[in-house]
C-alpha atoms as a printed R data frame, in Angstrom:
    type eleno elety resid chain resno       x       y       z
1   ATOM     1    CA   MET     A     1 -33.223 -11.749  10.809
2   ATOM     2    CA   LYS     A     2 -30.536 -10.241   8.545
3   ATOM     3    CA   LYS     A     3 -29.311  -6.751   9.422
4   ATOM     4    CA   ASN     A     4 -29.105  -4.237   6.583
5   ATOM     5    CA   PHE     A     5 -25.721  -2.748   5.729
6   ATOM     6    CA   THR     A     6 -25.851   0.980   6.573
7   ATOM     7    CA   ASP     A     7 -23.645   4.044   6.123
8   ATOM     8    CA   VAL     A     8 -22.562   3.763   9.748
9   ATOM     9    CA   ASP     A     9 -21.378   0.188   9.150
10  ATOM    10    CA   LEU     A    10 -19.497   1.274   6.034
11  ATOM    11    CA   ASN     A    11 -17.812   4.205   7.790
12  ATOM    12    CA   ARG     A    12 -16.851   2.047  10.752
13  ATOM    13    CA   SER     A    13 -15.384  -0.710   8.593
14  ATOM    14    CA   VAL     A    14 -13.486   1.743   6.361
15  ATOM    15    CA   GLY     A    15 -12.099   3.501   9.449
16  ATOM    16    CA   ASN     A    16 -10.969   0.158  10.875
17  ATOM    17    CA   LEU     A    17  -9.325  -0.721   7.557
18  ATOM    18    CA   LEU     A    18  -7.392   2.559   7.504
19  ATOM    19    CA   ARG     A    19  -6.287   2.101  11.129
20  ATOM    20    CA   LEU     A    20  -5.179  -1.457  10.442
21  ATOM    21    CA   GLY     A    21  -3.223  -0.387   7.349
22  ATOM    22    CA   VAL     A    22  -1.360   2.341   9.207
23  ATOM    23    CA   ILE     A    23  -0.645   0.100  12.207
24  ATOM    24    CA   LEU     A    24   0.681  -2.700   9.976
25  ATOM    25    CA   SER     A    25   2.796  -0.217   8.028
26  ATOM    26    CA   VAL     A    26   4.323   1.330  11.148
27  ATOM    27    CA   ALA     A    27   4.960  -2.064  12.754
28  ATOM    28    CA   THR     A    28   6.588  -3.410   9.587
29  ATOM    29    CA   SER     A    29   8.753  -0.305   9.221
30  ATOM    30    CA   LEU     A    30   9.843  -0.449  12.864
31  ATOM    31    CA   ILE     A    31  10.816  -4.098  12.473
32  ATOM    32    CA   GLY     A    32  12.760  -3.093   9.359
33  ATOM    33    CA   PHE     A    33  14.550  -0.264  11.200
34  ATOM    34    CA   VAL     A    34  15.564  -2.581  14.042
35  ATOM    35    CA   LYS     A    35  16.757  -5.189  11.537
36  ATOM    36    CA   LEU     A    36  18.597  -2.551   9.496
37  ATOM    37    CA   PHE     A    37  20.545  -1.228  12.456
38  ATOM    38    CA   THR     A    38  21.368  -4.709  13.765
39  ATOM    39    CA   GLU     A    39  22.797  -5.477  10.311
40  ATOM    40    CA   GLY     A    40  25.205  -2.565  10.675
41  ATOM    41    CA   PHE     A    41  23.805  -0.113   8.142
42  ATOM    42    CA   LYS     A    42  26.357   2.141   6.472
43  ATOM    43    CA   MET     A    43  25.691   4.983   4.070
44  ATOM    44    CA   PRO     A    44  26.988   4.280   0.554
45  ATOM    45    CA   LYS     A    45  30.090   6.191  -0.494
46  ATOM    46    CA   LYS     A    46  29.004   6.364  -4.132
47  ATOM    47    CA   TYR     A    47  25.342   6.857  -4.816
48  ATOM    48    CA   THR     A    48  25.811   5.724  -8.415
49  ATOM    49    CA   SER     A    49  26.053   2.201  -7.018
50  ATOM    50    CA   LEU     A    50  22.378   2.512  -6.041
51  ATOM    51    CA   ASP     A    51  21.323   3.135  -9.642
52  ATOM    52    CA   MET     A    52  19.686  -0.060 -10.864
53  ATOM    53    CA   GLY     A    53  18.710   1.317 -14.238
54  ATOM    54    CA   SER     A    54  15.299   2.376 -15.416
55  ATOM    55    CA   SER     A    55  13.893  -1.126 -15.701
56  ATOM    56    CA   SER     A    56  11.088  -1.661 -13.213
57  ATOM    57    CA   GLU     A    57  11.688  -5.427 -13.445
58  ATOM    58    CA   LYS     A    58  15.178  -4.927 -12.014
59  ATOM    59    CA   VAL     A    59  13.879  -2.741  -9.199
60  ATOM    60    CA   TRP     A    60  11.042  -5.125  -8.253
61  ATOM    61    CA   GLY     A    61  13.296  -8.147  -8.651
62  ATOM    62    CA   HIS     A    62  15.916  -6.607  -6.359
63  ATOM    63    CA   PHE     A    63  13.193  -5.699  -3.851
64  ATOM    64    CA   TRP     A    64  11.739  -9.241  -3.746
65  ATOM    65    CA   ASN     A    65  15.193 -10.841  -3.502
66  ATOM    66    CA   SER     A    66  16.136  -8.524  -0.634
67  ATOM    67    CA   LEU     A    67  12.816  -9.133   1.098
68  ATOM    68    CA   CYS     A    68  13.215 -12.911   0.830
69  ATOM    69    CA   LYS     A    69  16.658 -12.565   2.430
70  ATOM    70    CA   GLY     A    70  15.083 -10.568   5.264
71  ATOM    71    CA   GLU     A    71  17.143  -7.432   4.704
72  ATOM    72    CA   GLY     A    72  16.137  -4.446   6.831
73  ATOM    73    CA   MET     A    73  15.908  -1.966   3.957
74  ATOM    74    CA   ALA     A    74  13.499  -4.231   2.062
75  ATOM    75    CA   ILE     A    75  11.332  -4.636   5.177
76  ATOM    76    CA   ILE     A    76  11.152  -0.842   5.508
77  ATOM    77    CA   GLN     A    77  10.205  -0.607   1.828
78  ATOM    78    CA   LEU     A    78   7.467  -3.178   2.435
79  ATOM    79    CA   GLY     A    79   6.130  -0.982   5.244
80  ATOM    80    CA   ILE     A    80   6.070   1.985   2.882
81  ATOM    81    CA   LEU     A    81   4.264  -0.089   0.241
82  ATOM    82    CA   LEU     A    82   1.672  -1.101   2.846
83  ATOM    83    CA   LEU     A    83   1.146   2.574   3.616
84  ATOM    84    CA   ILE     A    84   0.773   3.384  -0.096
85  ATOM    85    CA   PHE     A    85  -1.717   0.565  -0.673
86  ATOM    86    CA   THR     A    86  -3.881   1.476   2.343
87  ATOM    87    CA   PRO     A    87  -5.846   4.260   0.544
88  ATOM    88    CA   LEU     A    88  -6.173   2.013  -2.497
89  ATOM    89    CA   MET     A    89  -7.701  -0.701  -0.318
90  ATOM    90    CA   ARG     A    90  -9.986   1.915   1.218
91  ATOM    91    CA   ILE     A    91 -11.388   2.727  -2.215
92  ATOM    92    CA   ILE     A    92 -11.895  -0.957  -3.019
93  ATOM    93    CA   PHE     A    93 -13.520  -1.532   0.376
94  ATOM    94    CA   ALA     A    94 -15.817   1.485  -0.065
95  ATOM    95    CA   LEU     A    95 -16.694   0.320  -3.582
96  ATOM    96    CA   ILE     A    96 -17.824  -3.043  -2.209
97  ATOM    97    CA   GLY     A    97 -19.784  -1.255   0.539
98  ATOM    98    CA   TYR     A    98 -21.515   0.981  -1.990
99  ATOM    99    CA   LEU     A    99 -22.417  -2.078  -4.043
100 ATOM   100    CA   LYS     A   100 -23.973  -3.654  -0.931
101 ATOM   101    CA   GLU     A   101 -25.914  -0.449  -0.278
102 ATOM   102    CA   LYS     A   102 -26.922  -0.312  -3.959
103 ATOM   103    CA   ASP     A   103 -25.667   3.295  -4.135
104 ATOM   104    CA   TYR     A   104 -24.685   3.222  -7.802
105 ATOM   105    CA   VAL     A   105 -23.670   6.887  -8.088
106 ATOM   106    CA   TYR     A   106 -20.883   6.298  -5.570
107 ATOM   107    CA   VAL     A   107 -20.045   2.966  -7.213
108 ATOM   108    CA   VAL     A   108 -19.340   4.830 -10.455
109 ATOM   109    CA   ILE     A   109 -17.370   7.569  -8.686
110 ATOM   110    CA   SER     A   110 -15.317   5.016  -6.715
111 ATOM   111    CA   SER     A   111 -14.677   3.032  -9.900
112 ATOM   112    CA   ILE     A   112 -13.385   6.134 -11.668
113 ATOM   113    CA   VAL     A   113 -11.109   7.033  -8.739
114 ATOM   114    CA   LEU     A   114  -9.874   3.428  -8.562
115 ATOM   115    CA   ALA     A   115  -9.144   3.414 -12.303
116 ATOM   116    CA   ILE     A   116  -7.218   6.707 -12.062
117 ATOM   117    CA   MET     A   117  -5.159   5.466  -9.110
118 ATOM   118    CA   THR     A   118  -4.435   2.138 -10.792
119 ATOM   119    CA   VAL     A   119  -3.358   3.739 -14.073
120 ATOM   120    CA   SER     A   120  -1.187   6.288 -12.289
121 ATOM   121    CA   PHE     A   121   0.426   3.590 -10.155
122 ATOM   122    CA   PHE     A   122   1.282   1.294 -13.049
123 ATOM   123    CA   ALA     A   123   2.051   3.919 -15.690
124 ATOM   124    CA   GLY     A   124   3.624   6.630 -13.543
125 ATOM   125    CA   TYR     A   125   7.362   7.086 -13.577
126 ATOM   126    CA   ALA     A   126   9.366   9.452 -11.418
127 ATOM   127    CA   HIS     A   127  12.587  10.813 -12.853
């Protein structure tokens, strides 16, 4: 006999997802901090050397190259990205749960929130 998917199941699974996201983020950041300080981190003397231009391709390319090298700062940034993506995954997870429950009002609301977050993430620039 197949058990129906209920609100309690959805709340429990979303809560577990949020806990897992935060735990992974903290663990990743702690690993990055340990790695950063074993590398001998020094503050830059000129902060203009940190300016990589306004091109997001340069920023993401530098991030992925640093992460592939296992640099501590990139591992910390990965932990921060995990923390940023946790609420986004919560919305996606809830959207799937609402689809299983056939609660179409919340499917529409979750879709709108997901669209707003996605647009703001990809089109938003901080200056």
